[in-house]
Short mmCIF file of C-alpha atoms in Angstrom, two decimals:
data_model
loop_
_atom_site.label_atom_id
_atom_site.label_comp_id
_atom_site.label_asym_id
_atom_site.label_seq_id
_atom_site.Cartn_x
_atom_site.Cartn_y
_atom_site.Cartn_z
CA GLN A 1 -5.19 -175.42 23.07
CA ASN A 2 -3.90 -172.03 24.43
CA GLU A 3 -2.37 -171.91 27.88
CA PRO A 4 -4.50 -169.58 30.07
CA ALA A 5 -2.72 -165.95 30.88
CA SER A 6 -0.84 -166.15 33.95
CA ASP A 7 -0.93 -163.31 36.54
CA TYR A 8 2.27 -161.30 35.63
CA ARG A 9 2.52 -159.81 39.24
CA ASP A 10 3.13 -163.35 40.77
CA PRO A 11 6.94 -163.79 41.07
CA SER A 12 6.41 -167.59 40.61
CA ASN A 13 5.07 -167.10 37.08
CA LEU A 14 7.71 -164.74 36.11
CA ALA A 15 10.33 -167.64 36.84
CA ARG A 16 8.63 -169.67 34.09
CA LYS A 17 9.66 -169.25 30.60
CA HIS A 18 7.45 -167.27 28.26
CA LEU A 19 7.56 -165.51 24.97
CA LEU A 20 6.87 -162.38 26.44
CA ALA A 21 8.18 -161.96 30.05
CA ALA A 22 6.50 -159.13 31.91
CA HIS A 23 7.90 -157.41 35.03
CA SER A 24 6.73 -154.70 37.19
CA TYR A 25 8.06 -151.27 36.59
CA GLN A 26 9.38 -151.40 40.30
CA ALA A 27 11.70 -154.10 38.94
CA LEU A 28 13.16 -151.54 36.53
CA LEU A 29 13.58 -148.88 39.21
CA THR A 30 15.45 -151.22 41.56
CA ALA A 31 17.60 -153.06 38.85
CA THR A 32 21.35 -152.27 38.59
CA PRO A 33 21.97 -152.60 35.01
CA GLY A 34 25.34 -152.95 33.68
CA PRO A 35 27.08 -150.10 31.78
CA VAL A 36 26.44 -148.93 28.42
CA ARG A 37 29.49 -149.59 26.06
CA GLU A 38 29.97 -146.74 23.87
CA LEU A 39 32.09 -146.54 20.48
CA ILE A 40 31.89 -142.73 21.00
CA PRO A 41 30.98 -141.55 24.54
CA GLY A 42 27.72 -139.60 24.38
CA LEU A 43 27.15 -140.12 20.67
CA LEU A 44 27.21 -143.69 19.52
CA GLU A 45 26.64 -147.04 21.39
CA ARG A 46 28.10 -150.27 20.73
CA GLY A 47 25.81 -152.94 19.28
CA ARG A 48 23.00 -150.38 18.27
CA VAL A 49 21.90 -149.07 14.97
CA ALA A 50 22.16 -145.26 14.49
CA TYR A 51 20.88 -143.09 11.88
CA LEU A 52 22.42 -139.73 10.71
CA VAL A 53 19.15 -138.34 9.03
CA GLY A 54 18.92 -135.11 7.10
CA THR A 55 18.44 -133.52 3.88
CA GLY A 56 20.73 -133.95 0.78
CA GLY A 57 24.05 -131.88 1.38
CA MET A 58 23.99 -131.93 5.19
CA HIS A 59 27.51 -134.11 5.19
CA LYS A 60 25.95 -137.13 6.52
CA SER A 61 28.29 -139.17 4.33
CA ARG A 62 31.30 -137.27 5.35
CA ILE A 63 30.26 -137.48 9.12
CA GLY A 64 29.99 -141.25 8.88
CA ALA A 65 33.18 -141.50 7.13
CA HIS A 66 35.03 -139.32 9.63
CA TRP A 67 33.66 -141.53 12.27
CA GLY A 68 34.53 -144.83 10.70
CA ILE A 69 38.18 -143.73 10.12
CA ALA A 70 38.55 -142.48 13.45
CA LEU A 71 36.99 -145.42 15.04
CA HIS A 72 39.14 -147.73 13.03
CA THR A 73 42.42 -145.96 13.77
CA GLY A 74 41.59 -145.22 17.65
CA THR A 75 41.44 -141.53 17.10
CA PRO A 76 39.52 -139.24 19.17
CA ILE A 77 36.33 -137.91 17.88
CA TYR A 78 35.38 -134.38 18.81
CA GLY A 79 37.88 -134.84 21.76
CA ARG A 80 36.20 -137.91 23.00
CA PRO A 81 38.16 -141.27 23.28
CA VAL A 82 36.59 -144.05 20.98
CA GLU A 83 36.58 -147.62 21.12
CA GLN A 84 38.44 -149.03 18.27
CA SER A 85 36.28 -151.25 15.67
CA HIS A 86 36.80 -152.14 12.13
CA PHE A 87 35.35 -149.73 9.51
CA VAL A 88 33.27 -151.15 6.78
CA HIS A 89 32.06 -148.53 4.20
CA LEU A 90 29.34 -149.80 1.75
CA SER A 91 29.01 -146.87 -0.55
CA TRP A 92 25.98 -146.49 -2.81
CA GLU A 93 26.03 -142.72 -3.30
CA ASN A 94 29.47 -141.20 -4.29
CA GLY A 95 31.54 -143.41 -6.11
CA PHE A 96 35.11 -144.42 -5.79
CA ASP A 97 36.68 -141.11 -6.74
CA GLU A 98 34.55 -139.12 -4.41
CA ASP A 99 34.84 -141.50 -1.40
CA ALA A 100 38.73 -141.41 -2.41
CA ARG A 101 38.88 -137.54 -2.25
CA ARG A 102 36.79 -137.59 1.06
CA ALA A 103 38.98 -140.64 2.72
CA GLN A 104 42.21 -138.68 1.88
CA SER A 105 40.92 -135.32 3.21
CA ILE A 106 39.65 -136.70 6.39
CA THR A 107 42.72 -138.83 7.03
CA ARG A 108 45.17 -135.85 6.44
CA ARG A 109 42.94 -133.75 8.87
CA LEU A 110 43.00 -136.32 11.26
CA GLY A 111 46.75 -136.86 10.92
CA VAL A 112 46.31 -140.67 10.18
CA GLU A 113 47.44 -140.98 6.72
CA GLY A 114 49.50 -143.84 6.04
CA ALA A 115 49.20 -144.90 9.78
CA PRO A 116 49.63 -148.57 10.25
CA LEU A 117 46.50 -148.30 12.38
CA GLY A 118 45.83 -151.62 13.07
CA GLY A 119 45.88 -150.41 9.75
CA LEU A 120 43.31 -148.60 7.56
CA GLU A 121 44.67 -151.43 5.40
CA THR A 122 42.27 -153.60 7.07
CA ALA A 123 39.32 -151.06 6.72
CA VAL A 124 36.90 -152.07 3.83
CA HIS A 125 35.26 -149.98 1.11
CA TRP A 126 32.99 -151.56 -1.04
CA ASP A 127 31.79 -149.05 -3.94
CA LEU A 128 28.43 -150.14 -4.87
CA SER A 129 27.35 -146.91 -6.62
CA ASP A 130 26.73 -148.96 -9.95
CA GLU A 131 25.13 -151.78 -8.05
CA SER A 132 21.63 -152.40 -9.63
CA ARG A 133 20.64 -155.13 -7.25
CA ALA A 134 18.43 -154.29 -4.09
CA ILE A 135 19.36 -155.79 -0.86
CA VAL A 136 15.84 -156.84 -0.14
CA ASP A 137 12.86 -157.70 -2.30
CA VAL A 138 9.69 -155.95 -1.14
CA ASP A 139 6.05 -156.94 -1.69
CA ASP A 140 2.91 -156.14 0.02
CA THR A 141 3.43 -158.82 2.66
CA SER A 142 7.16 -159.39 3.24
CA LEU A 143 10.77 -158.35 2.94
CA ARG A 144 13.04 -161.11 1.40
CA PRO A 145 16.94 -160.59 1.41
CA THR A 146 18.58 -160.83 -1.87
CA THR A 147 21.87 -162.60 -2.97
CA LEU A 148 23.63 -159.06 -2.55
CA TRP A 149 22.34 -159.23 1.07
CA GLY A 150 23.93 -162.68 1.39
CA GLU A 151 27.13 -161.51 0.01
CA ILE A 152 27.27 -158.37 2.53
CA GLY A 153 26.51 -160.93 5.20
CA VAL A 154 29.59 -163.30 4.16
CA MET A 155 31.85 -160.41 3.95
CA LEU A 156 30.75 -159.07 7.35
CA ARG A 157 31.11 -162.23 9.09
CA SER A 158 34.79 -162.67 7.60
CA ILE A 159 35.73 -159.71 9.52
CA GLU A 160 36.57 -160.50 13.34
CA GLY A 161 35.51 -158.13 16.04
CA HIS A 162 33.19 -155.24 16.38
CA LYS A 163 32.41 -153.30 13.15
CA PHE A 164 31.30 -149.86 12.37
CA VAL A 165 29.30 -150.19 9.19
CA LEU A 166 28.53 -147.21 7.21
CA PHE A 167 25.86 -147.76 4.50
#
């Protein structure tokens, strides 16, 4: 038997635990929220999914690699200080050689090549350009994670701390 809907405007009802808790908009307007933690101030919030979207050839992968290397080494991005995080690059597009050329060029331009940066040796690159497995199986009603998704999860959980993951 379903429980009758409670009046969301009654504060005593808000104290009860509900699947969906409604608050008045006034509560939002008078709240004092905590600060937003940002990996790159004004560009990238910590703990949020962000997408770089554009047509092919817009250098999305290069921007992501630049951000990842800079975040991993603690190097400012566009003059903005960063919060250091572990860089994990799961590369489906370019292949090892192209990713190596890009990484070498970016680290040279940032002046961090060979830096023991909390070291780039702890950053992770996984070349998946020849991987035929999907990370999820899709049908008309559901998405099911595959064994590849499980392997990615195990690898990500094995790295301590906050991660910047580039797919």
